[in-house]
mmCIF file of C-alpha atoms in Angstrom:
data_model
loop_
_atom_site.group_PDB
_atom_site.id
_atom_site.type_symbol
_atom_site.label_atom_id
_atom_site.label_comp_id
_atom_site.label_asym_id
_atom_site.label_seq_id
_atom_site.Cartn_x
_atom_site.Cartn_y
_atom_site.Cartn_z
ATOM 1 C CA UNK A 81 -46.646 42.354 49.491
ATOM 2 C CA UNK A 82 -45.921 40.523 52.738
ATOM 3 C CA UNK A 83 -43.068 40.993 55.186
ATOM 4 C CA UNK A 84 -40.210 38.426 54.994
ATOM 5 C CA UNK A 85 -41.804 35.506 56.912
ATOM 6 C CA UNK A 86 -40.088 32.768 58.693
ATOM 7 C CA UNK A 87 -43.037 30.305 58.743
ATOM 8 C CA UNK A 88 -46.597 30.657 57.222
ATOM 9 C CA UNK A 89 -49.054 27.916 58.309
ATOM 10 C CA UNK A 90 -52.256 27.979 56.281
ATOM 11 C CA UNK A 91 -55.044 26.212 58.329
ATOM 12 C CA UNK A 92 -58.121 27.872 56.746
ATOM 13 C CA UNK A 93 -58.586 29.421 53.243
ATOM 14 C CA UNK A 94 -55.937 31.797 51.838
ATOM 15 C CA UNK A 95 -57.262 33.297 48.524
ATOM 16 C CA UNK A 96 -54.957 35.566 46.496
ATOM 17 C CA UNK A 97 -56.707 38.877 45.557
ATOM 18 C CA UNK A 98 -57.142 38.720 41.775
ATOM 19 C CA UNK A 99 -57.045 42.577 41.464
ATOM 20 C CA UNK A 100 -53.563 43.053 42.714
ATOM 21 C CA UNK A 101 -49.952 42.147 41.949
ATOM 22 C CA UNK A 102 -48.632 40.298 45.007
ATOM 23 C CA UNK A 103 -45.251 38.822 46.350
ATOM 24 C CA UNK A 104 -45.381 36.463 49.234
ATOM 25 C CA UNK A 105 -41.915 35.959 50.815
ATOM 26 C CA UNK A 106 -41.347 33.073 53.341
ATOM 27 C CA UNK A 107 -38.722 30.441 54.402
ATOM 28 C CA UNK A 108 -41.390 27.710 54.787
ATOM 29 C CA UNK A 109 -45.047 27.236 54.207
ATOM 30 C CA UNK A 110 -47.365 24.531 55.321
ATOM 31 C CA UNK A 111 -50.797 24.348 53.605
ATOM 32 C CA UNK A 112 -53.230 22.396 55.732
ATOM 33 C CA UNK A 113 -56.182 24.226 54.598
ATOM 34 C CA UNK A 114 -56.683 25.745 51.086
ATOM 35 C CA UNK A 115 -54.264 28.021 49.214
ATOM 36 C CA UNK A 116 -56.086 29.325 46.144
ATOM 37 C CA UNK A 117 -55.039 31.713 43.260
ATOM 38 C CA UNK A 118 -57.559 31.773 40.579
ATOM 39 C CA UNK A 119 -59.718 28.851 39.433
ATOM 40 C CA UNK A 120 -60.557 26.998 36.152
ATOM 41 C CA UNK A 121 -63.207 29.435 35.135
ATOM 42 C CA UNK A 122 -61.742 32.656 36.711
ATOM 43 C CA UNK A 123 -58.143 32.620 36.213
ATOM 44 C CA UNK A 124 -55.691 34.881 38.038
ATOM 45 C CA UNK A 125 -54.541 37.563 35.555
ATOM 46 C CA UNK A 126 -52.264 39.703 37.647
ATOM 47 C CA UNK A 127 -48.737 38.742 38.919
ATOM 48 C CA UNK A 128 -48.336 36.533 41.985
ATOM 49 C CA UNK A 129 -44.913 35.448 43.112
ATOM 50 C CA UNK A 130 -43.814 33.102 46.035
ATOM 51 C CA UNK A 131 -40.246 33.724 47.132
ATOM 52 C CA UNK A 132 -38.799 30.992 49.196
ATOM 53 C CA UNK A 133 -35.826 32.188 51.188
ATOM 54 C CA UNK A 134 -33.074 30.593 53.113
ATOM 55 C CA UNK A 135 -29.983 28.395 52.726
ATOM 56 C CA UNK A 136 -28.665 24.982 53.782
ATOM 57 C CA UNK A 137 -28.757 25.856 57.471
ATOM 58 C CA UNK A 138 -32.237 27.352 57.525
ATOM 59 C CA UNK A 139 -34.595 25.643 59.990
ATOM 60 C CA UNK A 140 -36.532 22.780 58.444
ATOM 61 C CA UNK A 141 -40.176 21.769 58.527
ATOM 62 C CA UNK A 142 -41.542 18.669 60.269
ATOM 63 C CA UNK A 143 -45.274 17.882 59.684
ATOM 64 C CA UNK A 144 -47.286 16.499 62.526
ATOM 65 C CA UNK A 145 -43.957 15.851 64.330
ATOM 66 C CA UNK A 146 -43.367 12.750 62.085
ATOM 67 C CA UNK A 147 -42.689 13.730 58.574
ATOM 68 C CA UNK A 148 -39.718 15.696 57.816
ATOM 69 C CA UNK A 149 -39.935 17.726 54.435
ATOM 70 C CA UNK A 150 -36.616 19.597 54.713
ATOM 71 C CA UNK A 151 -36.277 23.241 54.599
ATOM 72 C CA UNK A 152 -37.015 26.185 52.206
ATOM 73 C CA UNK A 153 -40.119 24.411 51.337
ATOM 74 C CA UNK A 154 -43.892 24.706 50.565
ATOM 75 C CA UNK A 155 -45.507 21.581 52.129
ATOM 76 C CA UNK A 156 -49.025 20.704 50.988
ATOM 77 C CA UNK A 157 -51.255 18.315 53.032
ATOM 78 C CA UNK A 158 -54.374 20.235 52.208
ATOM 79 C CA UNK A 159 -55.170 21.851 48.764
ATOM 80 C CA UNK A 160 -52.985 24.120 46.703
ATOM 81 C CA UNK A 161 -54.882 25.321 43.569
ATOM 82 C CA UNK A 162 -53.163 27.789 41.184
ATOM 83 C CA UNK A 163 -54.645 28.842 37.791
ATOM 84 C CA UNK A 164 -52.530 31.432 36.010
ATOM 85 C CA UNK A 165 -53.159 33.046 32.676
ATOM 86 C CA UNK A 166 -54.201 30.346 30.136
ATOM 87 C CA UNK A 167 -51.306 29.425 27.868
ATOM 88 C CA UNK A 168 -52.939 28.231 24.544
ATOM 89 C CA UNK A 169 -49.665 27.606 22.806
ATOM 90 C CA UNK A 170 -46.980 26.185 24.957
ATOM 91 C CA UNK A 171 -44.488 25.613 22.110
ATOM 92 C CA UNK A 172 -43.906 26.116 18.463
ATOM 93 C CA UNK A 173 -41.417 25.201 15.700
ATOM 94 C CA UNK A 174 -39.085 27.378 13.566
ATOM 95 C CA UNK A 175 -40.471 27.727 10.072
ATOM 96 C CA UNK A 176 -37.125 29.009 8.692
ATOM 97 C CA UNK A 177 -33.484 28.390 9.572
ATOM 98 C CA UNK A 178 -32.061 30.896 12.214
ATOM 99 C CA UNK A 179 -28.348 31.699 12.052
ATOM 100 C CA UNK A 180 -25.967 32.899 14.668
ATOM 101 C CA UNK A 181 -26.111 36.682 14.832
ATOM 102 C CA UNK A 182 -29.796 36.819 13.735
ATOM 103 C CA UNK A 183 -32.159 38.970 15.919
ATOM 104 C CA UNK A 184 -35.317 37.568 14.362
ATOM 105 C CA UNK A 185 -36.903 34.154 14.072
ATOM 106 C CA UNK A 186 -39.795 32.842 12.097
ATOM 107 C CA UNK A 187 -42.313 30.618 13.989
ATOM 108 C CA UNK A 188 -45.825 29.077 13.212
ATOM 109 C CA UNK A 189 -48.656 31.433 13.084
ATOM 110 C CA UNK A 190 -50.538 29.912 16.002
ATOM 111 C CA UNK A 191 -47.679 31.039 18.422
ATOM 112 C CA UNK A 192 -47.260 34.467 16.868
ATOM 113 C CA UNK A 193 -50.866 35.251 17.159
ATOM 114 C CA UNK A 194 -50.935 34.617 21.014
ATOM 115 C CA UNK A 195 -47.541 35.344 22.297
ATOM 116 C CA UNK A 196 -46.764 38.798 23.473
ATOM 117 C CA UNK A 197 -44.034 41.331 23.577
ATOM 118 C CA UNK A 198 -42.058 41.001 26.661
ATOM 119 C CA UNK A 199 -42.523 37.183 26.913
ATOM 120 C CA UNK A 200 -39.472 34.934 27.434
ATOM 121 C CA UNK A 201 -38.941 32.041 25.073
ATOM 122 C CA UNK A 202 -36.608 29.149 24.968
ATOM 123 C CA UNK A 203 -35.013 28.169 21.825
ATOM 124 C CA UNK A 204 -33.741 24.581 21.848
ATOM 125 C CA UNK A 205 -30.752 23.090 20.185
ATOM 126 C CA UNK A 206 -31.098 21.395 16.819
ATOM 127 C CA UNK A 207 -27.599 20.175 16.396
ATOM 128 C CA UNK A 208 -25.507 17.527 18.576
ATOM 129 C CA UNK A 209 -24.425 19.885 21.341
ATOM 130 C CA UNK A 210 -27.344 19.872 23.999
ATOM 131 C CA UNK A 211 -26.103 23.116 25.582
ATOM 132 C CA UNK A 212 -26.839 25.228 22.433
ATOM 133 C CA UNK A 213 -30.145 26.371 23.911
ATOM 134 C CA UNK A 214 -30.861 30.158 24.194
ATOM 135 C CA UNK A 215 -33.291 32.183 26.284
ATOM 136 C CA UNK A 216 -34.520 35.335 24.620
ATOM 137 C CA UNK A 217 -37.190 37.942 25.149
ATOM 138 C CA UNK A 218 -39.564 38.974 22.525
ATOM 139 C CA UNK A 219 -39.298 42.699 21.615
ATOM 140 C CA UNK A 220 -41.616 42.866 18.605
ATOM 141 C CA UNK A 221 -43.982 40.678 16.609
ATOM 142 C CA UNK A 222 -44.857 41.269 12.997
ATOM 143 C CA UNK A 223 -46.828 38.486 11.356
ATOM 144 C CA UNK A 224 -44.939 35.239 12.180
ATOM 145 C CA UNK A 225 -41.669 36.985 12.832
ATOM 146 C CA UNK A 226 -40.441 37.447 16.364
ATOM 147 C CA UNK A 227 -37.677 40.091 17.102
ATOM 148 C CA UNK A 228 -35.508 39.132 20.026
ATOM 149 C CA UNK A 229 -33.743 41.235 22.706
ATOM 150 C CA UNK A 230 -30.291 39.781 21.700
ATOM 151 C CA UNK A 231 -28.642 38.101 18.720
ATOM 152 C CA UNK A 232 -28.522 34.334 18.691
ATOM 153 C CA UNK A 233 -25.438 32.644 19.571
ATOM 154 C CA UNK A 234 -26.001 29.255 17.585
ATOM 155 C CA UNK A 235 -27.581 27.957 14.409
ATOM 156 C CA UNK A 236 -31.156 26.565 14.718
ATOM 157 C CA UNK A 237 -32.796 24.625 11.988
ATOM 158 C CA UNK A 238 -36.155 25.338 10.660
ATOM 159 C CA UNK A 239 -38.484 24.678 7.731
ATOM 160 C CA UNK A 240 -41.858 25.595 6.622
ATOM 161 C CA UNK A 241 -43.008 21.901 6.633
ATOM 162 C CA UNK A 242 -42.297 18.931 8.995
ATOM 163 C CA UNK A 243 -39.340 16.744 8.224
ATOM 164 C CA UNK A 244 -41.068 13.542 7.077
ATOM 165 C CA UNK A 245 -44.578 12.026 7.113
ATOM 166 C CA UNK A 246 -44.788 8.237 7.311
ATOM 167 C CA UNK A 247 -47.620 5.767 7.808
ATOM 168 C CA UNK A 248 -46.611 5.491 11.374
ATOM 169 C CA UNK A 249 -46.763 9.311 12.129
ATOM 170 C CA UNK A 250 -44.896 12.492 11.504
ATOM 171 C CA UNK A 251 -41.109 13.150 12.213
ATOM 172 C CA UNK A 252 -40.556 16.805 13.031
ATOM 173 C CA UNK A 253 -36.942 17.709 13.391
ATOM 174 C CA UNK A 254 -37.359 21.537 13.304
ATOM 175 C CA UNK A 255 -36.174 23.475 16.298
ATOM 176 C CA UNK A 256 -38.677 23.728 19.094
ATOM 177 C CA UNK A 257 -39.345 27.200 20.759
ATOM 178 C CA UNK A 258 -40.880 27.017 24.141
ATOM 179 C CA UNK A 259 -42.861 29.737 25.982
ATOM 180 C CA UNK A 260 -41.528 30.425 29.374
ATOM 181 C CA UNK A 261 -43.521 33.338 30.758
ATOM 182 C CA UNK A 262 -46.010 32.660 33.532
ATOM 183 C CA UNK A 263 -47.850 35.086 35.765
ATOM 184 C CA UNK A 264 -47.817 32.783 38.771
ATOM 185 C CA UNK A 265 -44.338 32.256 39.967
ATOM 186 C CA UNK A 266 -42.699 30.102 42.667
ATOM 187 C CA UNK A 267 -39.010 31.050 43.000
ATOM 188 C CA UNK A 268 -36.339 30.215 45.529
ATOM 189 C CA UNK A 269 -33.366 32.536 46.386
ATOM 190 C CA UNK A 270 -29.915 31.262 45.492
ATOM 191 C CA UNK A 271 -28.292 31.481 48.878
ATOM 192 C CA UNK A 272 -25.431 28.975 49.063
ATOM 193 C CA UNK A 273 -26.862 27.707 45.786
ATOM 194 C CA UNK A 274 -29.477 25.868 47.766
ATOM 195 C CA UNK A 275 -32.920 25.568 46.104
ATOM 196 C CA UNK A 276 -36.540 25.413 47.292
ATOM 197 C CA UNK A 277 -39.076 22.673 47.165
ATOM 198 C CA UNK A 278 -42.856 22.081 46.769
ATOM 199 C CA UNK A 279 -43.765 18.838 48.599
ATOM 200 C CA UNK A 280 -47.179 17.240 48.318
ATOM 201 C CA UNK A 281 -47.811 14.522 50.831
ATOM 202 C CA UNK A 282 -50.139 13.205 53.436
ATOM 203 C CA UNK A 283 -50.137 13.062 57.285
ATOM 204 C CA UNK A 284 -52.039 10.905 59.792
ATOM 205 C CA UNK A 285 -54.298 12.291 62.551
ATOM 206 C CA UNK A 286 -54.009 9.883 65.407
ATOM 207 C CA UNK A 287 -56.852 11.350 67.390
ATOM 208 C CA UNK A 288 -59.331 11.156 64.522
ATOM 209 C CA UNK A 289 -57.493 8.094 62.950
ATOM 210 C CA UNK A 290 -57.698 9.492 59.305
ATOM 211 C CA UNK A 291 -55.183 10.595 56.844
ATOM 212 C CA UNK A 292 -55.047 14.072 55.357
ATOM 213 C CA UNK A 293 -53.886 13.758 51.662
ATOM 214 C CA UNK A 294 -52.599 16.801 50.057
ATOM 215 C CA UNK A 295 -53.314 17.750 46.444
ATOM 216 C CA UNK A 296 -51.793 20.404 44.112
ATOM 217 C CA UNK A 297 -53.398 21.667 41.039
ATOM 218 C CA UNK A 298 -51.137 24.031 38.855
ATOM 219 C CA UNK A 299 -52.009 25.291 35.486
ATOM 220 C CA UNK A 300 -49.855 28.030 34.046
ATOM 221 C CA UNK A 301 -47.237 28.251 36.838
ATOM 222 C CA UNK A 302 -43.409 28.895 36.677
ATOM 223 C CA UNK A 303 -41.116 27.113 39.225
ATOM 224 C CA UNK A 304 -37.578 28.594 39.208
ATOM 225 C CA UNK A 305 -34.473 27.255 41.106
ATOM 226 C CA UNK A 306 -36.218 24.506 42.885
ATOM 227 C CA UNK A 307 -34.492 21.233 43.929
ATOM 228 C CA UNK A 308 -31.620 20.988 46.513
ATOM 229 C CA UNK A 309 -28.204 20.155 45.097
ATOM 230 C CA UNK A 310 -26.500 16.838 45.764
ATOM 231 C CA UNK A 311 -29.530 15.340 47.504
ATOM 232 C CA UNK A 312 -32.664 13.522 46.398
ATOM 233 C CA UNK A 313 -34.695 16.449 47.532
ATOM 234 C CA UNK A 314 -36.491 17.220 44.153
ATOM 235 C CA UNK A 315 -38.012 20.612 43.237
ATOM 236 C CA UNK A 316 -41.595 19.346 42.922
ATOM 237 C CA UNK A 317 -42.343 16.280 44.945
ATOM 238 C CA UNK A 318 -45.510 14.133 45.270
ATOM 239 C CA UNK A 319 -44.723 11.602 48.055
ATOM 240 C CA UNK A 320 -46.553 8.949 49.952
ATOM 241 C CA UNK A 321 -49.987 9.769 48.645
ATOM 242 C CA UNK A 322 -51.495 6.324 49.365
ATOM 243 C CA UNK A 323 -54.681 7.421 51.068
ATOM 244 C CA UNK A 324 -57.947 8.228 49.304
ATOM 245 C CA UNK A 325 -58.329 11.892 48.461
ATOM 246 C CA UNK A 326 -58.273 14.470 45.691
ATOM 247 C CA UNK A 327 -55.988 14.007 42.737
ATOM 248 C CA UNK A 328 -53.306 16.404 41.535
ATOM 249 C CA UNK A 329 -52.257 17.760 38.206
ATOM 250 C CA UNK A 330 -49.753 19.962 36.648
ATOM 251 C CA UNK A 331 -50.213 21.218 33.197
ATOM 252 C CA UNK A 332 -48.817 24.106 31.076
ATOM 253 C CA UNK A 333 -46.178 24.793 33.750
ATOM 254 C CA UNK A 334 -42.443 25.719 33.578
ATOM 255 C CA UNK A 335 -39.653 24.335 35.617
ATOM 256 C CA UNK A 336 -36.347 26.051 35.021
ATOM 257 C CA UNK A 337 -32.993 26.680 36.435
ATOM 258 C CA UNK A 338 -33.225 23.855 38.721
ATOM 259 C CA UNK A 339 -30.691 23.250 41.449
ATOM 260 C CA UNK A 340 -31.275 19.345 41.334
ATOM 261 C CA UNK A 341 -33.927 16.971 40.293
ATOM 262 C CA UNK A 342 -36.950 18.709 38.716
ATOM 263 C CA UNK A 343 -39.586 16.379 39.994
ATOM 264 C CA UNK A 344 -40.144 13.102 41.931
ATOM 265 C CA UNK A 345 -43.276 10.897 42.334
ATOM 266 C CA UNK A 346 -42.804 8.427 44.976
ATOM 267 C CA UNK A 347 -45.163 5.897 46.758
ATOM 268 C CA UNK A 348 -48.186 7.278 45.079
ATOM 269 C CA UNK A 349 -51.451 5.213 44.731
#
């Protein structure tokens, strides 16, 4: 693990050791080179966590003396490439009703076959109240039955079959259950209830008269408490990517417990 860094500037290649569990702690990080954790053919299978520290008064980061990206931030004008454990089943449905007080739920076989004891799941509401969602940890798996660490607080509807099939497609009103656990985590501390940010943008180099366009590839990453309250500073931001350069994508990721907007895509070609 690293010390508690004030500022980390990555100008070359920083590659995470795929044989170790690592925590990187910093107030602000600027990725000008490459920040790599696994790849599409050799995924990172240990546990890697970036902990972004600070509060509202923490010193901010200005890129190339012209582009302010705020504080408590990971700024990317190079290449950030994170591949965590492959999540083959991101979500499933309840195959039987679950009542308040139940400690087990029934899910589709595909999820039960690959989800593991210790994984966190999100059980979404199935009634009119949007706050009737519940986060639980799987403590045992038997067939398609998941045992939970805590009894349910609310009713969640489920059925062995989808709700209705029409010529225009299927309507499935069964409760959705989402897999939350990722082995690569980007998390912000909660000082003054002020979240962190990941900003992918570009800068102009006046000497060489070229743009450096950032890219972020994230597959199987969890982002927790990002976004800065009462501002437009979204947790995951793709901003002013107008120059030619590598594309970004985010897939099978989790954005949770956000302090403000989850994501923002602005002025992108």
